Amino acid sequence: MIRLEKLTITGLSLVVASMIAACGGGGGGGDNVDTQSRVNVSGNLVVPSFVVTDSDVNDVETVSVPNHPATAAQVVPNPVNIGGYVNQPREGFAGLSFNSGDTDDYFLIDMQAGQTLLLNIADLSSGEDLDLFLFDLNGQLIDASLGGLDTKFESLVIPEDGQYYVNVYAVSGASNYLLSVGLTPLAALPSGALRLSDDFLPEEVLVRFNDLSVQARIEDSLLQQFQFDTDNYSGGVQRLTLKEQAAVVAARTLTDMQLTDLQQQKLDTLHAIKALRKRDDVDYAEPNYIVHPSAIPNDEHYTLQWHYPQINLPQAWDITTGDTDVIVAVIDTGVLLTHPEMSGQLTAGYDFISDAESAGDGDGIDSDPNDEGDALQDGTSSSFHGTHVAGTVAARSNNSQGAAGVAWESRIMPIRVLGKDGGNSLDLAEGIRYAAGLSNASGTTPAQPADIINMSLGGNSDSQTTREAVAAARAEGVIIIAASGNESTSQLSYPASYPGVVSVSAVDINRDLAFYSNFGTMIDVAAPGGDLRVDLNGDSRPDGILSAGADDSSDTLSYQLVFYNGTSMAAPHIAGVAALMKAVYPAMTPAEFDSMLAAGELTTDLGDTGRDNLYGHGLIDAFKAVDAAQQRGGGGVPVDPALSVNPQSLNFSHNLQSTTLFIEQIGGDLGSVQIAEDISWLTLQASQVDGSGYGSYNAIIDRSGLAAGTYSDTIQISAGSASETVQVIMQVLDISISGDAGIHYVLLVNNDTDQVLQQFQVEAVGESVSYSFSEVAAGDYLIFAGSDMDMDGIICDSGESCGAYATASQPSIITIESSDIVDLDFTTSYEYQSPSSQSLENTTRSLVLRRLDVE
């Protein structure tokens, strides 16, 4: 179903797009306002306690307190979002640190093993480069993250409990930054950064030159520091080795800090790579990483896809990751054919949208299934729903970037039937027939028909045309999957309710029926659909389904990863698992799939014993399904019994009290479960557990009597020879600590003209601070507030604290008539942003908010 919510994993912030001209004084809401009726407008800025501002930013309105060297480190709580600013001398905008520079910010933080430090560098437009360092209290270097001129994120994982000095260092230029600590635990680390702790061969560099003569190599001062391997490898890659006593360009001197010999060698290697990456004649330079075999995909953001371990997909991947001969047709809005997650994953498809206006491509049906977008008005993004669905089925995976798909070795046939006005039953029927290799309106058929069809779409009307197309496709041996609908009703939805279609309901991270999911007599199976309203695993992201997406709200299409929720997201999990099954048992028919499902061979039973109207035959279990398929096919790889524990970490952020832990055995009998934990603040209560201890447990925490801070421990779970460790992290906020978002400028903006009419300056320190505007004329307005740490005269830049009434992501129009308006309270904060995309979530409007007190 295409009724869903969207949230990019970059967080919520304002897009910087068009300029609002500076102006002075007060003013009304337009040319036709009643100038005789003027009122007061007031409210409070709410500052979260985990918000902290660098004590020596560039804004001249602040009182600077240097936080360098390490002995003057700024003490901050954990968890915390720190907004800061660093610059080399005479770099950046005129302000407090312009002349002398502020190259180093040090913070003293008490942290726990497994927590993530994430540094978001706000500005990369003019050669800015910031690095991240971690030292212990004795000044010993623990780790470092060194990116290059185009690296927006640096990140480190805390190796063990303790106090650390965290150093943000300006290699070049000037930039705001956001340092997130304790709010991104066990997060996926971003690509592009060079980490000292990474497993690579010291003093070796892999380089591909695009233009380099032997004579140029001999004369180049940087390259003279390397020994060149005599061989060229695949793609023209060369291996370079640092010569002894090489003086690497741009290496940083760490005064009063300690390094081991190995650390020095690895740092020299990373600095050499940074220097090489700046060269025009270098396509790329990277460490010579040490690799290890693993069935788990190495995609950058795989760890955010909680929904895959929930269905025991990693264990299924030990058997198969799909087959290129297995094709899944995604009948939807089409697919963004050039999305990086779709590279190499697609077969030829078709566009069956017969209405040219709805199609948005200027014609009727054609052979181009690219998603042209479905946005109904300018300034809003299209859903790119089909791309998200296709990414779940079979995104390009195990390529160290993006996210993973269920059956990444299988292929997707994109078929477009949904446009700006949705779709119709005839176009849908033609798409189904094309996918199955049957005659259709295009006059063509695919070279190889689809084995599986996924339809994350539907409606309440029973179309005979579509019903017959479904029946014909099934008769051709196609397994057909469809979303049950998002109306939270038992009313039948089609095509999910047609005979022969596998109807999929959705569950959340706790395996409960999702709040939106349909239910009823036609439900066959459940799969993860997510819930964007909550963050129950405490990873600072909504518990939605992560997959490929995009944003076309501006003139430039931005490829992204996005979180969606819906039965639309559940269905492609089933389609992907069916593709894995076909990979090990190519002869599997739709009837055999149905019989295995009805026999409980493919699922974990949820709800009432046996089939029920919420979950059908239960939650899909990828391992059981693939194992059942290969056994049905007469062979397969024997698999030892395995212990499955989900989630794989429990993270109780500052507002999370309880969550659910599932312990299961797959592939055989391991014997009874043994749980070892001695955590005074955690109680593990059996919820639905069998006699051997397998089932669900409620993990409940008690913060009473605990001092503020971050606590961590582990739960050891074993059964037979198998064992799993669950990391538990829990935060207790210090209610005596006040948030500090820095000097704020609250702006009153005319909604009709985008003109800033009034400004109120306030120090945003404490739980809340008041603001007010006087003599405001009748009209429609918006209210924004933000800091200006870099002193460029614009608030709410990337890396700066920002808020708006009612929220920064969805500013609300305030209509002023003849009475004062009070209690316009809203939150200002440094919003967490994820490494998955360098673009920011768009709001209802794109504004540059210029202060009134600067030119």
Short mmCIF file of C-alpha atoms in Angstrom, two decimals, residues 141-523:
data_model
loop_
_atom_site.label_atom_id
_atom_site.label_comp_id
_atom_site.label_asym_id
_atom_site.label_seq_id
_atom_site.Cartn_x
_atom_site.Cartn_y
_atom_site.Cartn_z
CA LEU A 141 46.10 8.15 21.54
CA ILE A 142 43.31 5.55 21.41
CA ASP A 143 41.86 6.11 17.96
CA ALA A 144 41.46 8.67 15.21
CA SER A 145 39.19 9.25 12.23
CA LEU A 146 40.84 11.14 9.38
CA GLY A 147 38.77 11.90 6.32
CA GLY A 148 39.62 14.09 3.37
CA LEU A 149 38.34 17.23 1.73
CA ASP A 150 35.11 15.52 0.68
CA THR A 151 34.49 13.51 3.87
CA LYS A 152 31.45 14.85 5.74
CA PHE A 153 31.41 12.35 8.62
CA GLU A 154 34.09 11.08 10.99
CA SER A 155 33.27 8.40 13.54
CA LEU A 156 34.82 6.24 16.25
CA VAL A 157 33.59 3.45 18.53
CA ILE A 158 34.53 3.57 22.20
CA PRO A 159 36.59 0.45 22.99
CA GLU A 160 35.96 0.21 26.76
CA ASP A 161 34.31 2.04 29.64
CA GLY A 162 36.10 5.14 30.90
CA GLN A 163 36.71 8.87 30.64
CA TYR A 164 38.19 10.16 27.40
CA TYR A 165 39.37 13.36 25.80
CA VAL A 166 37.57 13.86 22.50
CA ASN A 167 39.33 16.26 20.12
CA VAL A 168 37.85 17.94 17.05
CA TYR A 169 40.71 19.34 14.95
CA ALA A 170 40.51 21.76 12.02
CA VAL A 171 43.00 20.51 9.43
CA SER A 172 42.00 23.26 7.03
CA GLY A 173 39.31 25.90 6.57
CA ALA A 174 36.52 26.74 9.01
CA SER A 175 33.29 24.91 9.76
CA ASN A 176 30.47 24.32 12.17
CA TYR A 177 30.16 20.74 13.32
CA LEU A 178 27.86 18.46 15.27
CA LEU A 179 29.43 15.90 17.60
CA SER A 180 26.94 13.24 18.72
CA VAL A 181 27.95 11.13 21.70
CA GLY A 182 25.88 8.37 23.25
CA LEU A 183 22.89 9.11 21.03
CA THR A 184 24.18 6.89 18.22
CA PRO A 185 25.22 3.65 19.99
CA LEU A 186 26.38 0.70 17.94
CA ALA A 187 25.64 2.69 14.80
CA ALA A 188 26.93 1.90 11.36
CA LEU A 189 30.16 3.79 10.75
CA PRO A 190 30.19 6.06 7.71
CA SER A 191 32.27 5.37 4.65
CA GLY A 192 35.03 7.68 3.46
CA ALA A 193 36.68 8.25 6.84
CA LEU A 194 40.08 6.75 7.58
CA ARG A 195 40.14 5.25 11.07
CA LEU A 196 43.28 4.38 12.98
CA SER A 197 41.52 1.33 14.45
CA ASP A 198 40.60 -0.05 11.03
CA ASP A 199 42.29 -3.33 10.16
CA PHE A 200 44.82 -2.44 7.45
CA LEU A 201 48.48 -3.04 6.61
CA PRO A 202 50.60 -0.18 7.94
CA GLU A 203 52.72 1.78 5.44
CA GLU A 204 50.90 0.30 2.42
CA VAL A 205 48.63 2.37 0.18
CA LEU A 206 46.52 1.31 -2.80
CA VAL A 207 46.32 4.01 -5.49
CA ARG A 208 44.89 4.35 -8.93
CA PHE A 209 46.50 7.17 -10.91
CA ASN A 210 44.66 8.63 -13.87
CA ASP A 211 47.66 10.35 -15.45
CA LEU A 212 51.20 9.80 -14.21
CA SER A 213 54.39 9.47 -16.21
CA VAL A 214 57.52 7.80 -14.88
CA GLN A 215 59.36 11.11 -15.05
CA ALA A 216 56.61 12.87 -13.06
CA ARG A 217 56.85 10.18 -10.41
CA ILE A 218 60.60 10.66 -10.06
CA GLU A 219 60.35 14.45 -9.74
CA ASP A 220 57.34 14.60 -7.40
CA SER A 221 58.31 15.38 -3.80
CA LEU A 222 55.35 13.52 -2.29
CA LEU A 223 55.71 10.43 -4.45
CA GLN A 224 59.42 10.24 -3.69
CA GLN A 225 58.39 9.15 -0.21
CA PHE A 226 56.95 5.89 -1.59
CA GLN A 227 58.34 2.69 -2.99
CA PHE A 228 56.26 1.67 -6.04
CA ASP A 229 55.33 -1.96 -6.58
CA THR A 230 56.47 -2.99 -10.06
CA ASP A 231 53.13 -4.66 -10.82
CA ASN A 232 49.87 -3.06 -11.88
CA TYR A 233 46.83 -4.82 -10.52
CA SER A 234 43.21 -5.07 -11.66
CA GLY A 235 41.85 -1.73 -12.88
CA GLY A 236 45.27 -0.07 -12.87
CA VAL A 237 45.62 -0.11 -9.08
CA GLN A 238 49.17 0.19 -7.74
CA ARG A 239 50.54 -0.68 -4.32
CA LEU A 240 52.78 1.96 -2.74
CA THR A 241 54.88 1.45 0.37
CA LEU A 242 56.06 4.30 2.58
CA LYS A 243 59.83 4.50 2.70
CA GLU A 244 61.56 4.49 6.05
CA GLN A 245 61.77 8.00 7.60
CA ALA A 246 59.23 9.34 5.10
CA ALA A 247 58.10 12.86 6.03
CA VAL A 248 54.46 12.68 5.02
CA VAL A 249 52.91 15.92 3.84
CA ALA A 250 50.24 17.46 6.13
CA ALA A 251 50.91 15.17 9.08
CA ARG A 252 49.72 16.63 12.39
CA THR A 253 52.07 17.00 15.34
CA LEU A 254 50.34 15.75 18.47
CA THR A 255 51.88 17.89 21.20
CA ASP A 256 51.95 16.32 24.69
CA MET A 257 50.18 13.23 23.39
CA GLN A 258 51.51 9.67 23.22
CA LEU A 259 51.55 7.21 20.32
CA THR A 260 52.86 3.66 19.98
CA ASP A 261 55.18 2.83 17.09
CA LEU A 262 52.39 0.94 15.32
CA GLN A 263 50.00 3.87 15.77
CA GLN A 264 52.60 6.22 14.31
CA GLN A 265 53.05 3.94 11.31
CA LYS A 266 49.30 3.70 10.75
CA LEU A 267 48.83 7.46 11.21
CA ASP A 268 51.61 8.11 8.68
CA THR A 269 49.79 5.80 6.29
CA LEU A 270 46.50 7.64 6.72
CA HIS A 271 48.13 11.06 6.33
CA ALA A 272 49.79 9.82 3.15
CA ILE A 273 46.42 8.71 1.82
CA LYS A 274 44.91 12.11 2.65
CA ALA A 275 47.73 13.82 0.78
CA LEU A 276 47.27 11.55 -2.23
CA ARG A 277 43.52 12.10 -2.30
CA LYS A 278 44.07 15.82 -2.85
CA ARG A 279 45.90 15.23 -6.14
CA ASP A 280 44.20 15.69 -9.48
CA ASP A 281 46.10 12.74 -10.95
CA VAL A 282 44.73 10.30 -8.36
CA ASP A 283 41.37 8.60 -8.93
CA TYR A 284 41.40 7.16 -5.45
CA ALA A 285 43.75 6.18 -2.62
CA GLU A 286 42.93 3.87 0.26
CA PRO A 287 44.52 1.58 2.84
CA ASN A 288 45.28 -2.02 2.01
CA TYR A 289 42.54 -3.39 4.24
CA ILE A 290 42.72 -6.81 5.83
CA VAL A 291 39.57 -8.77 5.01
CA HIS A 292 37.86 -11.73 6.67
CA PRO A 293 35.15 -14.08 5.38
CA SER A 294 31.59 -13.32 6.51
CA ALA A 295 28.07 -14.13 5.42
CA ILE A 296 26.83 -10.82 6.84
CA PRO A 297 26.78 -8.08 4.17
CA ASN A 298 29.22 -5.24 4.74
CA ASP A 299 26.83 -2.54 3.56
CA GLU A 300 27.43 0.71 5.42
CA HIS A 301 23.99 0.89 7.02
CA TYR A 302 23.14 -2.78 7.36
CA THR A 303 23.26 -2.46 11.16
CA LEU A 304 20.25 -0.13 10.99
CA GLN A 305 18.18 -2.84 9.29
CA TRP A 306 16.88 -4.43 12.49
CA HIS A 307 14.16 -6.07 10.42
CA TYR A 308 16.56 -8.61 8.87
CA PRO A 309 17.81 -10.30 12.05
CA GLN A 310 14.17 -10.27 13.21
CA ILE A 311 13.37 -12.81 10.48
CA ASN A 312 16.64 -14.80 10.84
CA LEU A 313 17.89 -13.58 7.49
CA PRO A 314 21.62 -13.73 8.34
CA GLN A 315 21.32 -17.46 8.98
CA ALA A 316 19.53 -17.88 5.64
CA TRP A 317 22.38 -16.02 3.91
CA ASP A 318 24.73 -18.75 5.12
CA ILE A 319 22.84 -21.00 2.69
CA THR A 320 22.12 -18.61 -0.19
CA THR A 321 21.99 -14.93 -1.07
CA GLY A 322 19.86 -15.54 -4.14
CA ASP A 323 20.45 -16.39 -7.78
CA THR A 324 20.64 -14.17 -10.84
CA ASP A 325 18.24 -16.51 -12.63
CA VAL A 326 15.51 -15.70 -10.08
CA ILE A 327 13.54 -12.56 -11.01
CA VAL A 328 11.14 -10.62 -8.80
CA ALA A 329 8.77 -8.24 -10.58
CA VAL A 330 8.09 -5.12 -8.52
CA ILE A 331 4.80 -3.71 -9.79
CA ASP A 332 4.68 -0.23 -8.34
CA THR A 333 5.67 3.38 -9.14
CA GLY A 334 8.57 2.14 -11.19
CA VAL A 335 12.15 2.22 -10.02
CA LEU A 336 14.86 4.89 -10.12
CA LEU A 337 16.97 3.02 -12.64
CA THR A 338 20.19 4.90 -11.83
CA HIS A 339 19.91 4.71 -8.04
CA PRO A 340 23.19 3.29 -6.67
CA GLU A 341 21.24 0.61 -4.78
CA MET A 342 19.81 -0.60 -8.09
CA SER A 343 23.11 -0.82 -9.95
CA GLY A 344 23.39 -4.23 -11.62
CA GLN A 345 20.18 -5.44 -9.98
CA LEU A 346 17.62 -4.82 -12.74
CA THR A 347 16.27 -6.66 -15.73
CA ALA A 348 14.21 -5.00 -18.48
CA GLY A 349 10.79 -3.82 -17.37
CA TYR A 350 7.91 -1.72 -18.67
CA ASP A 351 5.78 1.35 -17.95
CA PHE A 352 2.07 0.50 -18.15
CA ILE A 353 0.64 3.86 -16.98
CA SER A 354 -1.76 4.67 -19.79
CA ASP A 355 -2.60 8.21 -18.62
CA ALA A 356 0.21 10.47 -19.84
CA GLU A 357 -0.55 13.21 -17.31
CA SER A 358 -0.41 10.79 -14.40
CA ALA A 359 2.71 9.16 -15.81
CA GLY A 360 4.57 12.48 -15.94
CA ASP A 361 6.73 11.31 -18.83
CA GLY A 362 4.75 12.84 -21.67
CA ASP A 363 3.28 9.66 -23.13
CA GLY A 364 1.29 6.55 -22.36
CA ILE A 365 2.73 3.08 -21.94
CA ASP A 366 6.36 2.68 -22.97
CA SER A 367 9.40 0.54 -22.35
CA ASP A 368 10.94 2.89 -19.76
CA PRO A 369 9.93 1.93 -16.18
CA ASN A 370 11.95 4.73 -14.55
CA ASP A 371 10.04 6.41 -11.72
CA GLU A 372 9.26 9.94 -12.91
CA GLY A 373 7.91 10.93 -9.50
CA ASP A 374 4.45 11.34 -8.02
CA ALA A 375 4.71 14.70 -6.22
CA LEU A 376 1.48 16.67 -6.60
CA GLN A 377 2.98 20.10 -5.89
CA ASP A 378 6.31 21.90 -6.05
CA GLY A 379 8.50 21.86 -2.98
CA THR A 380 7.43 18.39 -1.85
CA SER A 381 9.21 15.17 -2.67
CA SER A 382 7.88 12.22 -4.60
CA SER A 383 7.54 8.97 -2.67
CA PHE A 384 9.75 6.85 -4.97
CA HIS A 385 7.83 4.03 -3.37
CA GLY A 386 8.78 1.37 -5.91
CA THR A 387 12.47 2.04 -5.39
CA HIS A 388 12.11 1.51 -1.64
CA VAL A 389 10.21 -1.74 -2.21
CA ALA A 390 12.73 -2.95 -4.79
CA GLY A 391 15.60 -2.14 -2.44
CA THR A 392 14.14 -4.40 0.24
CA VAL A 393 13.77 -7.23 -2.25
CA ALA A 394 17.22 -7.10 -3.80
CA ALA A 395 19.23 -3.91 -3.34
CA ARG A 396 22.85 -4.09 -4.40
CA SER A 397 24.52 -5.48 -1.29
CA ASN A 398 27.81 -6.45 0.28
CA ASN A 399 29.49 -3.50 -1.46
CA SER A 400 30.45 -1.49 1.65
CA GLN A 401 27.84 1.19 1.02
CA GLY A 402 24.13 1.83 1.24
CA ALA A 403 21.86 -0.83 2.70
CA ALA A 404 21.22 -4.50 2.02
CA GLY A 405 18.46 -6.34 0.19
CA VAL A 406 16.92 -9.67 1.17
CA ALA A 407 17.96 -11.61 -1.96
CA TRP A 408 20.73 -9.47 -3.36
CA GLU A 409 21.96 -12.01 -5.91
CA SER A 410 18.48 -12.14 -7.48
CA ARG A 411 17.19 -9.57 -9.94
CA ILE A 412 14.32 -7.08 -10.08
CA MET A 413 11.95 -6.50 -13.00
CA PRO A 414 10.61 -2.93 -12.58
CA ILE A 415 7.04 -2.48 -13.77
CA ARG A 416 5.39 0.92 -13.50
CA VAL A 417 1.63 1.15 -12.89
CA LEU A 418 1.36 3.94 -10.27
CA GLY A 419 1.77 7.62 -11.14
CA LYS A 420 0.77 11.01 -9.75
CA ASP A 421 -2.87 9.94 -9.55
CA GLY A 422 -2.21 6.43 -8.32
CA GLY A 423 -3.08 3.67 -10.74
CA ASN A 424 -5.98 1.69 -12.19
CA SER A 425 -6.95 -1.94 -12.40
CA LEU A 426 -6.40 -2.23 -16.15
CA ASP A 427 -2.84 -0.91 -16.03
CA LEU A 428 -2.18 -3.20 -13.06
CA ALA A 429 -3.56 -6.21 -14.91
CA GLU A 430 -1.35 -5.45 -17.93
CA GLY A 431 1.67 -5.20 -15.66
CA ILE A 432 0.88 -8.56 -14.06
CA ARG A 433 0.47 -10.21 -17.45
CA TYR A 434 3.76 -8.74 -18.71
CA ALA A 435 5.64 -9.97 -15.62
CA ALA A 436 4.29 -13.49 -16.17
CA GLY A 437 5.28 -13.52 -19.84
CA LEU A 438 1.67 -13.39 -21.04
CA SER A 439 0.21 -11.32 -23.88
CA ASN A 440 -0.36 -7.73 -22.84
CA ALA A 441 -0.96 -4.19 -24.09
CA SER A 442 2.73 -3.57 -24.82
CA GLY A 443 2.80 -6.21 -27.53
CA THR A 444 6.01 -7.53 -25.99
CA THR A 445 7.03 -10.01 -23.32
CA PRO A 446 10.21 -10.14 -21.23
CA ALA A 447 13.07 -12.37 -22.30
CA GLN A 448 12.63 -14.23 -19.01
CA PRO A 449 9.35 -13.96 -17.08
CA ALA A 450 9.35 -13.19 -13.39
CA ASP A 451 9.34 -16.00 -10.85
CA ILE A 452 7.74 -13.80 -8.17
CA ILE A 453 5.54 -10.72 -8.28
CA ASN A 454 5.43 -8.16 -5.46
CA MET A 455 2.52 -5.70 -5.31
CA SER A 456 2.77 -3.20 -2.46
CA LEU A 457 -0.43 -1.51 -3.59
CA GLY A 458 -4.15 -2.02 -3.46
CA GLY A 459 -7.68 -0.80 -2.90
CA ASN A 460 -11.06 -1.94 -1.65
CA SER A 461 -12.58 -2.77 -5.04
CA ASP A 462 -12.61 -6.26 -6.49
CA SER A 463 -11.71 -5.97 -10.18
CA GLN A 464 -12.48 -8.95 -12.38
CA THR A 465 -9.84 -7.77 -14.85
CA THR A 466 -7.12 -7.82 -12.21
CA ARG A 467 -8.47 -11.02 -10.64
CA GLU A 468 -8.17 -12.83 -13.96
CA ALA A 469 -4.66 -11.48 -14.56
CA VAL A 470 -3.60 -12.77 -11.14
CA ALA A 471 -5.08 -16.19 -11.85
CA ALA A 472 -3.37 -16.35 -15.25
CA ALA A 473 0.01 -15.39 -13.76
CA ARG A 474 -0.29 -17.98 -11.00
CA ALA A 475 -1.15 -20.59 -13.60
CA GLU A 476 2.19 -19.78 -15.23
CA GLY A 477 3.95 -20.68 -11.97
CA VAL A 478 4.45 -17.16 -10.60
CA ILE A 479 4.35 -16.71 -6.81
CA ILE A 480 2.35 -13.54 -6.12
CA ILE A 481 2.82 -11.43 -2.99
CA ALA A 482 0.74 -8.39 -1.98
CA ALA A 483 0.46 -5.95 0.91
CA SER A 484 -2.70 -6.37 2.99
CA GLY A 485 -3.30 -2.62 3.44
CA ASN A 486 -2.74 0.13 5.99
CA GLU A 487 -6.26 0.94 7.13
CA SER A 488 -6.14 -1.06 10.39
CA THR A 489 -9.28 -2.89 9.36
CA SER A 490 -10.49 -6.37 8.47
CA GLN A 491 -12.07 -5.04 5.28
CA LEU A 492 -10.77 -6.92 2.25
CA SER A 493 -8.12 -5.20 0.16
CA TYR A 494 -7.21 -6.18 -3.39
CA PRO A 495 -5.12 -7.64 -4.97
CA ALA A 496 -4.01 -9.06 -1.58
CA SER A 497 -7.36 -10.79 -1.06
CA TYR A 498 -7.55 -12.53 -4.44
CA PRO A 499 -7.27 -16.34 -4.39
CA GLY A 500 -3.70 -17.42 -4.93
CA VAL A 501 -2.15 -14.20 -3.61
CA VAL A 502 -0.03 -14.26 -0.46
CA SER A 503 -1.48 -11.48 1.72
CA VAL A 504 1.05 -9.87 4.09
CA SER A 505 0.36 -8.06 7.34
CA ALA A 506 2.98 -5.96 9.14
CA VAL A 507 4.64 -6.20 12.55
CA ASP A 508 6.77 -3.72 14.50
CA ILE A 509 10.14 -4.28 16.17
CA ASN A 510 8.43 -6.06 19.09
CA ARG A 511 6.63 -8.44 16.70
CA ASP A 512 3.28 -6.89 17.54
CA LEU A 513 0.80 -6.16 14.76
CA ALA A 514 1.67 -2.68 13.47
CA PHE A 515 -0.86 0.01 14.37
CA TYR A 516 -1.78 0.58 10.71
CA SER A 517 -1.82 -3.01 9.46
CA ASN A 518 -4.94 -4.63 8.09
CA PHE A 519 -5.96 -8.00 9.47
CA GLY A 520 -8.65 -10.61 8.83
CA THR A 521 -9.46 -13.89 7.20
CA MET A 522 -7.28 -13.35 4.12
CA ILE A 523 -3.99 -12.71 5.96
#
